[in-house]
PDB file of C-alpha atoms in Angstrom:
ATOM      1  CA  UNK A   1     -63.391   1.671  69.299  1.00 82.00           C
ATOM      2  CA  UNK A   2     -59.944   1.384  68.316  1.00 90.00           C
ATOM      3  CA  UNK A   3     -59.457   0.171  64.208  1.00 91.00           C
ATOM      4  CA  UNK A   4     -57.389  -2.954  63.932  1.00 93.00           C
ATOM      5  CA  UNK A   5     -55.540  -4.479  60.820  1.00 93.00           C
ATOM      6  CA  UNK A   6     -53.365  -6.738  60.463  1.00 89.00           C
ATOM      7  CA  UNK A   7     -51.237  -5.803  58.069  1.00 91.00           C
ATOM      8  CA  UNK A   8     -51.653  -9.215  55.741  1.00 87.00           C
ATOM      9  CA  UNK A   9     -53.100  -7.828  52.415  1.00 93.00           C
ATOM     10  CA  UNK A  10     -50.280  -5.148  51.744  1.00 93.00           C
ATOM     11  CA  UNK A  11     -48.096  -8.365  52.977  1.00 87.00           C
ATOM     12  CA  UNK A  12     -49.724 -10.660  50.268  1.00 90.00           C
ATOM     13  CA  UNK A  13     -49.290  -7.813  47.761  1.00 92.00           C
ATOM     14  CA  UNK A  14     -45.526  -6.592  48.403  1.00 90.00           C
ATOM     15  CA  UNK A  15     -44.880 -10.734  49.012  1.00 85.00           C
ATOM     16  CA  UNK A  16     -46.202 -11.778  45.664  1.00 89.00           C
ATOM     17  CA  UNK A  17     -44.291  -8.304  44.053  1.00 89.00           C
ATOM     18  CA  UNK A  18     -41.254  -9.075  45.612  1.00 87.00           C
ATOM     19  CA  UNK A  19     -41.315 -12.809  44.046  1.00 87.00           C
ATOM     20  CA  UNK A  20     -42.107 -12.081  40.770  1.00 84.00           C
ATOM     21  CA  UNK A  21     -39.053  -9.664  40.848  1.00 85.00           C
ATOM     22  CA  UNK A  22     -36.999 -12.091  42.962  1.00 87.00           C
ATOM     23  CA  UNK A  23     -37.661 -14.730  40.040  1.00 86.00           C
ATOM     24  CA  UNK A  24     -36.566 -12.222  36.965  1.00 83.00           C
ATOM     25  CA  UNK A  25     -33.418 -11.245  39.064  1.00 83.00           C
ATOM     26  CA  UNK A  26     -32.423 -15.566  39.145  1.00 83.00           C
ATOM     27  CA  UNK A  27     -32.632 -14.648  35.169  1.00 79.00           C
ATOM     28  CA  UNK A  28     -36.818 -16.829  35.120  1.00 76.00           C
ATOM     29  CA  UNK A  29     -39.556 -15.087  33.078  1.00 69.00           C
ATOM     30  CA  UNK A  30     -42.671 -16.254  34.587  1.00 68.00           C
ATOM     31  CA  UNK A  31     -44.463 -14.206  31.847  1.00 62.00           C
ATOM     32  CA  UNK A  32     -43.388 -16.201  28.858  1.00 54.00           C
ATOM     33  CA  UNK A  33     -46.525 -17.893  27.431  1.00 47.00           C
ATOM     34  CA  UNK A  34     -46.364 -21.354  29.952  1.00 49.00           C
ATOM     35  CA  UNK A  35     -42.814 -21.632  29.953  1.00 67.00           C
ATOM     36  CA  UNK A  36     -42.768 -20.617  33.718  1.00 79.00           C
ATOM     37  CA  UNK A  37     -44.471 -22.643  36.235  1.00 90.00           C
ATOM     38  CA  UNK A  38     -44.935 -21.695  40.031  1.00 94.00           C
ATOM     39  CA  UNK A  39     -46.419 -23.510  43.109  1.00 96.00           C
ATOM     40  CA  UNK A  40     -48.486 -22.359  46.145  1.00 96.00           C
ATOM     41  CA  UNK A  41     -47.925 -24.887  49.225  1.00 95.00           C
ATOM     42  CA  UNK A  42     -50.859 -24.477  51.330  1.00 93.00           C
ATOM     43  CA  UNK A  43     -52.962 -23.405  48.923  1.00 94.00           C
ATOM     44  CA  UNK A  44     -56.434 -23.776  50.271  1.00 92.00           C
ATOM     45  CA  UNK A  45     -55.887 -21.932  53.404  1.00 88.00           C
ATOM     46  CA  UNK A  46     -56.941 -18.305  53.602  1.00 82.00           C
ATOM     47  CA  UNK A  47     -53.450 -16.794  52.827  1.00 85.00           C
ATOM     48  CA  UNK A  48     -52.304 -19.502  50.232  1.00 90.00           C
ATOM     49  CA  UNK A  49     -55.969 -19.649  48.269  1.00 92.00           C
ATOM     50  CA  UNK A  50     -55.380 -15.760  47.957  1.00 92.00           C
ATOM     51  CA  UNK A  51     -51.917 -16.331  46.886  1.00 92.00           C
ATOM     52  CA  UNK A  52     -52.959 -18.857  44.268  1.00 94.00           C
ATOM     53  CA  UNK A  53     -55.940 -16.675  42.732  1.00 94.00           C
ATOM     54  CA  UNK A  54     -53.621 -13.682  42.153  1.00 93.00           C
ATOM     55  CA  UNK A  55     -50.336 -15.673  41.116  1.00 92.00           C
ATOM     56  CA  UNK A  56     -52.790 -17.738  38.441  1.00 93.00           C
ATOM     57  CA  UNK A  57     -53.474 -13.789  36.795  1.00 90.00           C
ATOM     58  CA  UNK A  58     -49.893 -13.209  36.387  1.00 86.00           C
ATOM     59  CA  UNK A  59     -47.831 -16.417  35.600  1.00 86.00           C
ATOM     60  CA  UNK A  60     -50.376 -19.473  33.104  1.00 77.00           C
ATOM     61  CA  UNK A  61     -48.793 -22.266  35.031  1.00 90.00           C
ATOM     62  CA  UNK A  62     -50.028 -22.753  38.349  1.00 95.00           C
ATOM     63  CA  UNK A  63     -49.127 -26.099  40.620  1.00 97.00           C
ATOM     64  CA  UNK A  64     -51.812 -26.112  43.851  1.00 97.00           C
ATOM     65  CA  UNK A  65     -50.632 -28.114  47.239  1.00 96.00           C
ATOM     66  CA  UNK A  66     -52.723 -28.492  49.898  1.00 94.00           C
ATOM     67  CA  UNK A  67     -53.777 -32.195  51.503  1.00 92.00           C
ATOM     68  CA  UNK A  68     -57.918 -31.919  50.828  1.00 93.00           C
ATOM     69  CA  UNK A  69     -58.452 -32.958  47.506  1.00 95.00           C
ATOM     70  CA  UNK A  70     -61.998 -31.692  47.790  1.00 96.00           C
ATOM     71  CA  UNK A  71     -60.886 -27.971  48.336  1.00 95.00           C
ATOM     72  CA  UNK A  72     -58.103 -28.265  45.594  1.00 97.00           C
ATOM     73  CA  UNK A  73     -60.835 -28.480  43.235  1.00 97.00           C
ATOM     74  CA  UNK A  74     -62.865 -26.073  44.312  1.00 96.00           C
ATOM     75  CA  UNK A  75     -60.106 -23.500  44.023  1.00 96.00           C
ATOM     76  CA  UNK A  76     -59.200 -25.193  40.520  1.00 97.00           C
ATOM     77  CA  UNK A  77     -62.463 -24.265  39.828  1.00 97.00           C
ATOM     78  CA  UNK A  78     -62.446 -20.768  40.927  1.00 95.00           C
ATOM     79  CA  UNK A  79     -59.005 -19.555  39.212  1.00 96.00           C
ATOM     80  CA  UNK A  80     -61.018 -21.240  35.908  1.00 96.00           C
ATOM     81  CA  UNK A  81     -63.830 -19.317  36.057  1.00 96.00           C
ATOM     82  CA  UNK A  82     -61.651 -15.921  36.756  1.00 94.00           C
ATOM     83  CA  UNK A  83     -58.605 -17.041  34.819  1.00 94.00           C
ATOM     84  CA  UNK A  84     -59.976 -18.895  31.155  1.00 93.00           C
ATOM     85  CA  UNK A  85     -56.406 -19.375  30.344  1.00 90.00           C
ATOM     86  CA  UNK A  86     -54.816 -20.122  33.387  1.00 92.00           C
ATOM     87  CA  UNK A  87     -53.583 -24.250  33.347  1.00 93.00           C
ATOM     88  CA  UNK A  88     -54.283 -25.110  37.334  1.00 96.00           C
ATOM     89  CA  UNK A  89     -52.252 -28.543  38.208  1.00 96.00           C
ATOM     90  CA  UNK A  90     -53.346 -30.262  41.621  1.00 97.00           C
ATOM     91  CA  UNK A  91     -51.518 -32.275  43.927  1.00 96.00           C
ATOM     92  CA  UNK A  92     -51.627 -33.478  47.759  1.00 94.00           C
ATOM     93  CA  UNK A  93     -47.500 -33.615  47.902  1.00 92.00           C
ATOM     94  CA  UNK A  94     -44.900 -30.840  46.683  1.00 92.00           C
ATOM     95  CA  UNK A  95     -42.137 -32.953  45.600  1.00 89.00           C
ATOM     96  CA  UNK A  96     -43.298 -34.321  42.455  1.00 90.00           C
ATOM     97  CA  UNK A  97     -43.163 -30.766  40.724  1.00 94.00           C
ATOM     98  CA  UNK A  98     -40.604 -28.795  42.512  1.00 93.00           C
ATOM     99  CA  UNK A  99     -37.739 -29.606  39.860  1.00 93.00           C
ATOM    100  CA  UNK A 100     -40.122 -27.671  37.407  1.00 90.00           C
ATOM    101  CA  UNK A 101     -41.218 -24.736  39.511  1.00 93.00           C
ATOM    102  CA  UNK A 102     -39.508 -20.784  39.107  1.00 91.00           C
ATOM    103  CA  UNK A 103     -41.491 -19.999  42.085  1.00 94.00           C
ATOM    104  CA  UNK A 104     -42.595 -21.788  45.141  1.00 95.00           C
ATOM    105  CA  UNK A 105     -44.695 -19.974  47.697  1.00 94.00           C
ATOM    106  CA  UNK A 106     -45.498 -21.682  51.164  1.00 92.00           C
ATOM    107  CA  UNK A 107     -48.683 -21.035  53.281  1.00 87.00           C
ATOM    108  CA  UNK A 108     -48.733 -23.909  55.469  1.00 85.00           C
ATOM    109  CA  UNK A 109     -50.078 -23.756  59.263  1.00 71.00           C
ATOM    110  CA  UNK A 110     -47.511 -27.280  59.681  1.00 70.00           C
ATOM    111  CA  UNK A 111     -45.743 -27.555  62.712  1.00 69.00           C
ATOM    112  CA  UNK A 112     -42.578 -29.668  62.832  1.00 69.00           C
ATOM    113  CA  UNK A 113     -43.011 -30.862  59.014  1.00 75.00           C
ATOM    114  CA  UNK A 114     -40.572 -31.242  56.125  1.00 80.00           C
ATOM    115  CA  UNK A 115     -42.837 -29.403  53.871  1.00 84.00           C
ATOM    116  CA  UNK A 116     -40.244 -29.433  50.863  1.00 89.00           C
ATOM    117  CA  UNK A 117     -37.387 -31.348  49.782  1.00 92.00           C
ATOM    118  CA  UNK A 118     -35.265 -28.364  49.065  1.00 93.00           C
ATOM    119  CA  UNK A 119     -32.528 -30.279  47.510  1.00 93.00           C
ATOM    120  CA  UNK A 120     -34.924 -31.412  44.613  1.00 94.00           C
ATOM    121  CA  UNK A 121     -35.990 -27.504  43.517  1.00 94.00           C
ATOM    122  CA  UNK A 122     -34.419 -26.024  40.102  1.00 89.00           C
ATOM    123  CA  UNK A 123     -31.552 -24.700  40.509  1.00 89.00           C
ATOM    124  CA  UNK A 124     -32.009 -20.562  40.738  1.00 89.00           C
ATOM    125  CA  UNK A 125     -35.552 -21.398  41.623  1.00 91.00           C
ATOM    126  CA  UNK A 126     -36.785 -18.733  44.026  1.00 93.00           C
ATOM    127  CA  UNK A 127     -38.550 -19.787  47.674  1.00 94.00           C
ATOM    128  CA  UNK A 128     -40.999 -17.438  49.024  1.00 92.00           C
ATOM    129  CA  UNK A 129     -42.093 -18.349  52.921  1.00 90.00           C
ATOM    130  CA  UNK A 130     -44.777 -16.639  54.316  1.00 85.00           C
ATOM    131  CA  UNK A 131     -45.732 -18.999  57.135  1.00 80.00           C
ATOM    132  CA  UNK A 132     -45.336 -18.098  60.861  1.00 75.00           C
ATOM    133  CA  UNK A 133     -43.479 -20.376  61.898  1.00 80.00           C
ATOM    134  CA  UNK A 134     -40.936 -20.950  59.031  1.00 83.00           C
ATOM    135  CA  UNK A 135     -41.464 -24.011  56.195  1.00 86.00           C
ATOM    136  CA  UNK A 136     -37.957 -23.563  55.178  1.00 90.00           C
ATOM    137  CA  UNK A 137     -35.318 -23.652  58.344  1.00 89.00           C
ATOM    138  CA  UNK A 138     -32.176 -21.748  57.806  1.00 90.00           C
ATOM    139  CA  UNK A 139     -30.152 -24.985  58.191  1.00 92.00           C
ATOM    140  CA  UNK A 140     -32.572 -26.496  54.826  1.00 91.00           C
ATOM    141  CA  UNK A 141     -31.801 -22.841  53.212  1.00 92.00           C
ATOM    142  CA  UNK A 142     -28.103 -23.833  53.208  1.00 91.00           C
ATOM    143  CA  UNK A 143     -28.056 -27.154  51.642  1.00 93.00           C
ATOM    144  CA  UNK A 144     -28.917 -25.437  48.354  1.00 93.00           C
ATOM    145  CA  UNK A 145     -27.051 -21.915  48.278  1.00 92.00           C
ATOM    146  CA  UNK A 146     -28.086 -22.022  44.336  1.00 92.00           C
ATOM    147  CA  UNK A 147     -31.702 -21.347  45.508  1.00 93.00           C
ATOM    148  CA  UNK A 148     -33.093 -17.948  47.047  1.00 93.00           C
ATOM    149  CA  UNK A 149     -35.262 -18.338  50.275  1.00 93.00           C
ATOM    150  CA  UNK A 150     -37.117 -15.049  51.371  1.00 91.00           C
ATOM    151  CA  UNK A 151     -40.100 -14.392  54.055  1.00 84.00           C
ATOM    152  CA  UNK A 152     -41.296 -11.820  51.791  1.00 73.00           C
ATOM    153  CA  UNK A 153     -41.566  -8.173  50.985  1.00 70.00           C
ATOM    154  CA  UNK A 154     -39.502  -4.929  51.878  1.00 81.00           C
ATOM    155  CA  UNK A 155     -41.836  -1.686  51.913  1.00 91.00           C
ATOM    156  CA  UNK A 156     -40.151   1.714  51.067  1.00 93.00           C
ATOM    157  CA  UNK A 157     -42.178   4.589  52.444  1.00 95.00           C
ATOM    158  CA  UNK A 158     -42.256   8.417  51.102  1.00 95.00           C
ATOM    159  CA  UNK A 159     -41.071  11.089  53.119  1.00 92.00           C
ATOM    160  CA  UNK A 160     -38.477  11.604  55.701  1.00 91.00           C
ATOM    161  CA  UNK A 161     -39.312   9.029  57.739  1.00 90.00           C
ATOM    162  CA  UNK A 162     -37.929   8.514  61.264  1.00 89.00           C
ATOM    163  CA  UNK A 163     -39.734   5.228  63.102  1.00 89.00           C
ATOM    164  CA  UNK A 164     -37.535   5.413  66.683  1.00 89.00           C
ATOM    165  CA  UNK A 165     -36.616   1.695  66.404  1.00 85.00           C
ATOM    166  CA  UNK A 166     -34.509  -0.864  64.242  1.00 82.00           C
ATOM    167  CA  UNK A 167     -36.480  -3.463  61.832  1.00 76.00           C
ATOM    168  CA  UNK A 168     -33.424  -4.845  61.039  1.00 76.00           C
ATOM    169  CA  UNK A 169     -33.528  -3.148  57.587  1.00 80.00           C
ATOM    170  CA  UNK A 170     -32.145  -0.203  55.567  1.00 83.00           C
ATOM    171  CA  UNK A 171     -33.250   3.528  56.811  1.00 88.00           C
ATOM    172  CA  UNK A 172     -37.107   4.323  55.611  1.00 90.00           C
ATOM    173  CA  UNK A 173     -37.663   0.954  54.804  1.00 90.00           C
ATOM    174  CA  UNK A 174     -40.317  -0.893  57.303  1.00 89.00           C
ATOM    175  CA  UNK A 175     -42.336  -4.139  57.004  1.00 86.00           C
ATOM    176  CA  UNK A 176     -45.306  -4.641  54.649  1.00 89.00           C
ATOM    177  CA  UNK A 177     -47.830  -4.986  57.629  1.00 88.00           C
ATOM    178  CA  UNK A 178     -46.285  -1.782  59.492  1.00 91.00           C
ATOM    179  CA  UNK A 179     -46.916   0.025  56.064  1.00 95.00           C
ATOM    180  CA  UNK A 180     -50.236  -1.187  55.592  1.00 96.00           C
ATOM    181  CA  UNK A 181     -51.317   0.662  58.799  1.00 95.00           C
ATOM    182  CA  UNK A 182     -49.561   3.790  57.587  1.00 95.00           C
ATOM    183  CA  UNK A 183     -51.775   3.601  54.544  1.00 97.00           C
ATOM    184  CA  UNK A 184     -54.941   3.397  55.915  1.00 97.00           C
ATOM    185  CA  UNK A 185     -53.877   6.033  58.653  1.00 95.00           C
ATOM    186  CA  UNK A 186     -53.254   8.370  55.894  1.00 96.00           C
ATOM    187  CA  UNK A 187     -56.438   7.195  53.883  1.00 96.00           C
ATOM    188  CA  UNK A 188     -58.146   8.226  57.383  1.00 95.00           C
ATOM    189  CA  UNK A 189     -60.025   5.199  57.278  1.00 94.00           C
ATOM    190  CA  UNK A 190     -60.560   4.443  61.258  1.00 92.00           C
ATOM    191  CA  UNK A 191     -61.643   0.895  60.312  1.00 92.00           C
ATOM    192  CA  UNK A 192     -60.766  -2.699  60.756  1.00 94.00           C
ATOM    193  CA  UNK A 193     -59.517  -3.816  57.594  1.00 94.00           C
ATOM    194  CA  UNK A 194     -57.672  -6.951  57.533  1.00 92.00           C
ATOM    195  CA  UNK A 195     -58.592  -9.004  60.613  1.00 88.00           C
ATOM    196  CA  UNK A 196     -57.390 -12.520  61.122  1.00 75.00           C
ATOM    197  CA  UNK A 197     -55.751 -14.712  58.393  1.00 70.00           C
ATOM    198  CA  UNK A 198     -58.888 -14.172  56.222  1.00 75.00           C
ATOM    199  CA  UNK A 199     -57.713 -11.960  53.215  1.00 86.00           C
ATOM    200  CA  UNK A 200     -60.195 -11.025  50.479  1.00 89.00           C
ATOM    201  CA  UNK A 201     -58.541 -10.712  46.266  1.00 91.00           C
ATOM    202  CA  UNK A 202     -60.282  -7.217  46.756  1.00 93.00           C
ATOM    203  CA  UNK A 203     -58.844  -6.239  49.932  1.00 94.00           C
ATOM    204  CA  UNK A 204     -55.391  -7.037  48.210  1.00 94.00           C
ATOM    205  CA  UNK A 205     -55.828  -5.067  45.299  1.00 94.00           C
ATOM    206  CA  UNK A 206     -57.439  -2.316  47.181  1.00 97.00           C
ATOM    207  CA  UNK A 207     -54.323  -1.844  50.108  1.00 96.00           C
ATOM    208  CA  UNK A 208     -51.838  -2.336  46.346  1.00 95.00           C
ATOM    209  CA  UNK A 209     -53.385   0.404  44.813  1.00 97.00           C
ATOM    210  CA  UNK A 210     -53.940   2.852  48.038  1.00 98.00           C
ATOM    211  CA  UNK A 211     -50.203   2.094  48.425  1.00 97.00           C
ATOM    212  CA  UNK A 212     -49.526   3.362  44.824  1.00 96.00           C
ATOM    213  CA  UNK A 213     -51.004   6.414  45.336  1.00 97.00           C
ATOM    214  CA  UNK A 214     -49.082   7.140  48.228  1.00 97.00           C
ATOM    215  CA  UNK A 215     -45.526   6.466  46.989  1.00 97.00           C
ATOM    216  CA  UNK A 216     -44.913   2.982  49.036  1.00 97.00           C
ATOM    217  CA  UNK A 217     -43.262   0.713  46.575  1.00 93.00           C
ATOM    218  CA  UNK A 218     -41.546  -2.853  47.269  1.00 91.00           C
ATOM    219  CA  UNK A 219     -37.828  -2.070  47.915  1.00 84.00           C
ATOM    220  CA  UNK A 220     -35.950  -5.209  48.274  1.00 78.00           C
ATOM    221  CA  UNK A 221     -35.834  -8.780  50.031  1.00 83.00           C
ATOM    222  CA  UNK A 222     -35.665 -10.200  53.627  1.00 82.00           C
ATOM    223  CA  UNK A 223     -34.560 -13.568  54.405  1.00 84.00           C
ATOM    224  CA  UNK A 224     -34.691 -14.965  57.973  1.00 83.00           C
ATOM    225  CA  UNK A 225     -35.568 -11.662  59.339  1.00 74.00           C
ATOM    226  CA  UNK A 226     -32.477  -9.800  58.062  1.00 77.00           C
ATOM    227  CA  UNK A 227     -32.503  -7.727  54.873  1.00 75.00           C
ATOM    228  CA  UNK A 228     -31.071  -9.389  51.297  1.00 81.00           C
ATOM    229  CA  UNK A 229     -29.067  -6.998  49.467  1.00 79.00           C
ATOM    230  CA  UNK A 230     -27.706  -7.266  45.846  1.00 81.00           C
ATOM    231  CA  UNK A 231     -24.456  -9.021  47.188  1.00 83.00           C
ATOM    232  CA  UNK A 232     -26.556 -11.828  49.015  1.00 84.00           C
ATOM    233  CA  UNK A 233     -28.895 -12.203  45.405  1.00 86.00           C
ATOM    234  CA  UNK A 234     -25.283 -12.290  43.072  1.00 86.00           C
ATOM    235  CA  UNK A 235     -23.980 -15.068  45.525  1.00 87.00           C
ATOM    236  CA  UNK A 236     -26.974 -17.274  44.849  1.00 88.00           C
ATOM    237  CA  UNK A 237     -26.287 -16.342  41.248  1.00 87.00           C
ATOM    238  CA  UNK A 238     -22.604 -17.225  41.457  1.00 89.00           C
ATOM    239  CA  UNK A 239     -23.795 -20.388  42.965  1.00 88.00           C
ATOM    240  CA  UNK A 240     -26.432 -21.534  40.338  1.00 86.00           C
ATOM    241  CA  UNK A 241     -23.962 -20.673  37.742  1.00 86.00           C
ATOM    242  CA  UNK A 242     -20.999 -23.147  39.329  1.00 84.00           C
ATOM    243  CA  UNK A 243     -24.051 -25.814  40.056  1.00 77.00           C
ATOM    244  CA  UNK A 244     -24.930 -25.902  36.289  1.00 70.00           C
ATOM    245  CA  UNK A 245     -21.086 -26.386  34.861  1.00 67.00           C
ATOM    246  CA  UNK A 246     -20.951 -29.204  37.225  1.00 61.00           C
ATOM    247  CA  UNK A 247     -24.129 -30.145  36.011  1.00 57.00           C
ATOM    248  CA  UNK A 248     -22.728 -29.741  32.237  1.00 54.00           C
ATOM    249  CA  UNK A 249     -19.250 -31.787  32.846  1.00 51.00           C
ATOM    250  CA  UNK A 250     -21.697 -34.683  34.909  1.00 50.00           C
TER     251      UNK A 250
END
């Protein structure tokens, strides 16, 4: 009798936030008219196809990766019929497109796979990981200090909060899942609402705007379970910025 959730639609919502604003701060603008370009690995799984649905309404260049062909194109088919304008590229591998990608977001369930070549992404390109276990290792991460690798979202919430323990994050911040129970707990709805790894476009936009209304907003980065600050995001600046006059006097 006890509601459950767990916590992954506010996650998908404050994740896909946090990227798009991630992205603008490497100095991208996924919302010039297909001139940005992002990529969901994973794509077909619960998480990813979720991922991919919402991402297609917000940037017109969408690259799918899963390894079913079958299920790429019936998710190509999907975003098409709910997003006319959206242009949905397919592929079984990740490499061939990373170069060209502002945005990569990985889904996978992989164990002990080299999901992406890291050292082939655009430089400033942002990497956003939501898989349990890790795609991206922190050793891969620092091969490429020009590129910005976060797990996801950090969830500010109103009032003058006091949790008793240490996320590992600046004072009334807390994790998107964490928040998501707040939410509903203030909503008063005793229910379960996000069970398993299945997450439902409408369950993501409902926990988004629920979250709206009660003053949680996306405040900031984490990266290998510790927060990223301004100074962390101007170092991978710094570092794009030296990679591209090298790039120039090559």
């Amino acid at each position: 009798d006890i509601a459950i959730t767990s916590g992954n639609s506010l996650t998908v919502a404050a994740t896909l936030e946090t990227a798009k604003q991630a992205v603008v701060k490497m100095g991208n603008n996924l919302d010039e008219a297909h001139q940005g370009k992002v990529m969901v690995i994973g794509a077909t799984g619960s998480i990813g196809s979720v991922c991919s649905r919402l991402l297609a309404q917000a940037v017109p260049n969408i690259v799918l990766v899963a390894p079913r062909p079958e299920k790429l194109i019936a998710l190509k088919q999907t975003i098409e019929e709910e997003t006319p304008n959206a242009v949905v590229t397919l592929s079984t591998t990740a490499d061939d497109y990373v170069a060209d990608c502002d945005l990569i977001v990985t889904t996978t369930t992989a164990l002990n796979t080299r999901i992406i070549d890291i050292t082939k992404c655009k430089p400033g390109a942002v990497i956003c990981d939501i898989a349990r276990p890790p795609d991206i290792t922190e050793e891969e991460a620092a091969l490429r200090p020009d590129v910005l690798v976060i797990e996801g979202g950090v969830v500010s919430v109103p009032g003058n909060v006091e949790f008793g323990l240490n996320f590992g994050f600046p004072p009334k911040t807390a994790y998107a899942c964490m928040s998501e129970t707040m939410i509903l707990a203030l909503e008063q709805r005793l229910e379960n609402f996000t069970l398993g790894k299945d997450v439902s476009v409408s369950q993501v936009e409902e926990i988004q705007s629920l979250a709206a209304k009660h003053g949680f907003k996306v405040a900031g980065y984490r990266s290998f379970e510790k927060a990223v600050g301004e100074r962390e995001i101007n170092f991978v600046r710094e570092a794009r910025a030296k990679r591209a006059v090298v790039g120039n006097h090559a």
